[in-house]
CSV table of C-alpha atoms in Angstrom, one decimal:
chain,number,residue,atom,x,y,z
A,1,UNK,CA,-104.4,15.8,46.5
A,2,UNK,CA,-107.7,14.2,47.5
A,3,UNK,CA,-106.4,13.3,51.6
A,4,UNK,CA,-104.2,10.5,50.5
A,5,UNK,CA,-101.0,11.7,52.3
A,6,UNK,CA,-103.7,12.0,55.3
A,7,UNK,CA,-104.9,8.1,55.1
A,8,UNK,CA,-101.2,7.3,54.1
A,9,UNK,CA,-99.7,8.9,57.3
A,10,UNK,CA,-102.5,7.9,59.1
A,11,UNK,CA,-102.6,3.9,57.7
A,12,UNK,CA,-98.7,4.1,58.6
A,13,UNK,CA,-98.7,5.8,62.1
A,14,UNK,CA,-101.4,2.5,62.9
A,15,UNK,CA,-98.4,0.1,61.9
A,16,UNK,CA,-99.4,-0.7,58.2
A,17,UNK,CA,-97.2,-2.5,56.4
A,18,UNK,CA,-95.3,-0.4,54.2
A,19,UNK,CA,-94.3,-2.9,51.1
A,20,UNK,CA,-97.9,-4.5,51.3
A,21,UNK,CA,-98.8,-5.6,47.5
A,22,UNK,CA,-102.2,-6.2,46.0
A,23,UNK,CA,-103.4,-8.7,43.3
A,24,UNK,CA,-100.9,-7.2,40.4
A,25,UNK,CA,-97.8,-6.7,42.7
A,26,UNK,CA,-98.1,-3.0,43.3
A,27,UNK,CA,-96.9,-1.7,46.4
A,28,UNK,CA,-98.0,1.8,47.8
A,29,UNK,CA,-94.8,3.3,46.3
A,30,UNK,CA,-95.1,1.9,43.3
A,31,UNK,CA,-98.9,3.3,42.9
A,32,UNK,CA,-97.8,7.0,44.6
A,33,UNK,CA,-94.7,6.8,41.7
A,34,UNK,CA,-97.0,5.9,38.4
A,35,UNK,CA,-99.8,8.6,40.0
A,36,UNK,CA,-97.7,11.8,40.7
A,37,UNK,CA,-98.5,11.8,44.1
A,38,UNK,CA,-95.7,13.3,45.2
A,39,UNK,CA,-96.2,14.4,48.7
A,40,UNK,CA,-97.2,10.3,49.2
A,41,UNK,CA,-94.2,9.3,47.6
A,42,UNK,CA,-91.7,11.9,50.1
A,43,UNK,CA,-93.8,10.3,53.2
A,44,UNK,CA,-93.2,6.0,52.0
A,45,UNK,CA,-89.3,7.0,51.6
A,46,UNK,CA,-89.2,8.5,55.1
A,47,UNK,CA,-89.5,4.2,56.1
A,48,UNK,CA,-86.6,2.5,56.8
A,49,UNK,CA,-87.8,-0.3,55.4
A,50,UNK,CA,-89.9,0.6,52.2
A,51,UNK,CA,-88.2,-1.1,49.0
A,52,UNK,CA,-87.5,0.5,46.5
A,53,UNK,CA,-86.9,-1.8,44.0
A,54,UNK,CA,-90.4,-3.5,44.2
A,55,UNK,CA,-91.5,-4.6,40.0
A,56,UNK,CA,-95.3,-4.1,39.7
A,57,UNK,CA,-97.5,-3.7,36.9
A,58,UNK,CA,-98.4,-7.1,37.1
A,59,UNK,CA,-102.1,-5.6,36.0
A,60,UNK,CA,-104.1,-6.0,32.8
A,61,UNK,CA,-103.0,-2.7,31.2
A,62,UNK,CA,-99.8,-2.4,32.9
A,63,UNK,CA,-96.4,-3.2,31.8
A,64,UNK,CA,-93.9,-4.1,34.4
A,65,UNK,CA,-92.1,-1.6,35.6
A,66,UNK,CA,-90.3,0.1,39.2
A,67,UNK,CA,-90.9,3.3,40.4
A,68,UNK,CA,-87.4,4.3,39.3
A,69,UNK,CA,-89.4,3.3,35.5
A,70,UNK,CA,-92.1,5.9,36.4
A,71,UNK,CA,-89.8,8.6,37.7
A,72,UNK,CA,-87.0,8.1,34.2
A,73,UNK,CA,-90.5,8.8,32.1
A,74,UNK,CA,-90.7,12.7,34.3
A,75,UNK,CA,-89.1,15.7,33.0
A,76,UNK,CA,-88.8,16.3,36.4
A,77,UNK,CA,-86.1,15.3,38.5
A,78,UNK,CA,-86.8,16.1,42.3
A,79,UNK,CA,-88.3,12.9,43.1
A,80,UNK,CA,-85.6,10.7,41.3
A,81,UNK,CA,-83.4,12.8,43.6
A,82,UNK,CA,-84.7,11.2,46.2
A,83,UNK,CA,-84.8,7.7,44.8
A,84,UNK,CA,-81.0,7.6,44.1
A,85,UNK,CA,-80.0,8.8,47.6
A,86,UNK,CA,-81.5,6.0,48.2
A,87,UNK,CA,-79.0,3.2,49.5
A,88,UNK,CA,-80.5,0.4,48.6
A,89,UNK,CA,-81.6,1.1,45.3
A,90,UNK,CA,-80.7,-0.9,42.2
A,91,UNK,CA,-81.0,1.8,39.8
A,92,UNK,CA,-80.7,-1.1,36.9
A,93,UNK,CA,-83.5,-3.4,37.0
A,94,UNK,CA,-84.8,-3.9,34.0
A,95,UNK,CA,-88.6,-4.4,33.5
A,96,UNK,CA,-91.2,-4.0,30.7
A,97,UNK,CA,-88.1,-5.4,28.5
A,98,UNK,CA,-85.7,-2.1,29.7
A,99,UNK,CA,-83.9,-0.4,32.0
A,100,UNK,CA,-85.0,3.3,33.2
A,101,UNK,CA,-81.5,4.2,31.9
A,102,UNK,CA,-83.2,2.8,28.4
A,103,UNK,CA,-86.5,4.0,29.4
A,104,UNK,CA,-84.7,7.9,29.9
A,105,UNK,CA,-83.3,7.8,26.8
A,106,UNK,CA,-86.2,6.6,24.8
A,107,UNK,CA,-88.7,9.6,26.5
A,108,UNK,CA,-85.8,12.0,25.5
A,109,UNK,CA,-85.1,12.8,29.2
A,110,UNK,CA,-81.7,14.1,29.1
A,111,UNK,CA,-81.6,15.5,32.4
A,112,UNK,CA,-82.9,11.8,33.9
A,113,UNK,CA,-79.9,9.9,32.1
A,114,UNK,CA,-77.3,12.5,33.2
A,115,UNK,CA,-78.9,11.9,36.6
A,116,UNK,CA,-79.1,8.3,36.5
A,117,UNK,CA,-75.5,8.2,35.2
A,118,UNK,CA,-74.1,9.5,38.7
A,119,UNK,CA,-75.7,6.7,40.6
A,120,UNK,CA,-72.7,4.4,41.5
A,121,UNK,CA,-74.0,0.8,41.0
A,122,UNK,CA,-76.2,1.8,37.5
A,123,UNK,CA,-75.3,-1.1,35.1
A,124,UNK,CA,-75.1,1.1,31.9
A,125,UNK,CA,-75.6,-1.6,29.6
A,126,UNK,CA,-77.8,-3.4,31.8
A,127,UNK,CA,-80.8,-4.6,29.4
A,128,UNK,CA,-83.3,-7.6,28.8
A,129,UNK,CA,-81.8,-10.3,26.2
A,130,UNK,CA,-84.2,-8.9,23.5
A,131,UNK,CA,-83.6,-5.0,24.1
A,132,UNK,CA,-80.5,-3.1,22.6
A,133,UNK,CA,-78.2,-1.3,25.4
A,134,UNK,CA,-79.1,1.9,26.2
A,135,UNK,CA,-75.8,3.3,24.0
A,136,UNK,CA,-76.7,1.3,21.2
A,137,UNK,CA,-80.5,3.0,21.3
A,138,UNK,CA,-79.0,6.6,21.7
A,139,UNK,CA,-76.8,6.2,18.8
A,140,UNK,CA,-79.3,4.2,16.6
A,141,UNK,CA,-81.7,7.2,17.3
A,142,UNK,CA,-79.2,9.9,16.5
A,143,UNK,CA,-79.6,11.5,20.1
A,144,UNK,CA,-76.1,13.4,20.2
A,145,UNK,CA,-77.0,14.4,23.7
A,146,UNK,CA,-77.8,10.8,25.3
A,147,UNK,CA,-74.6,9.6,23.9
A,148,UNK,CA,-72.5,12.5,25.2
């Protein structure tokens, strides 16, 4: 993938620091999450300190939105594995006006919600003042599955 896993591990071994943001908010995980770089992604988790929870997108053309956000849009699921083994992850921060809960169901990512459901702290009805819950969505859109 282009040596980025090499100047990650490299940039990290020389005491980087792992949450470090630039101009929009984005954090290396964040950037390794909306990119696909998987391999990046595994190596940031393996510090004890990297957060998880960071909300970028602060940028021109992006909307806000976690790295949990990027990971609900995937069909799939081996990275979000890792996310929710993760114990300090707030699996319901909502961003970009919804939750990745709300995000799952909207990309039609049954496999995601089911997943996201057996996190132990996910707020299912955890949603921005405007945005429906995710339940209310899945029944307004007739997704039998989501619902279930």
């Amino acid at each position: 993938m282009g040596g980025h896993l090499a100047v990650v591990d490299l940039l990290l071994r020389q005491n980087a620091p792992v949450n470090c943001k630039d101009n929009h908010g984005n954090t290396p995980l964040w950037y390794s999450t909306s990119s696909y770089h998987d391999d990046v992604t595994e190596r940031l988790l393996t510090e004890n300190d990297v957060d998880v929870n960071t909300v970028g997108g602060g940028g021109r053309y992006d909307e806000p939105s976690t790295s949990l956000h990027h990971l609900a849009r995937r069909t799939d699921t081996v990275v979000l594995r890792w996310f929710l083994a993760r114990p300090t992850l707030d699996p319901s921060i909502c961003a970009g006006f919804q939750s990745p809960l709300r995000l799952g169901i909207t990309e039609g990512n049954i496999a995601v919600v089911r997943l996201l459901l057996t996190h132990k702290e996910l707020e299912m009805n955890a949603r921005y003042t405007l945005g429906d819950s995710p339940l209310c969505l899945a029944t307004e859109r007739g997704d039998v599955d989501a619902v279930k």
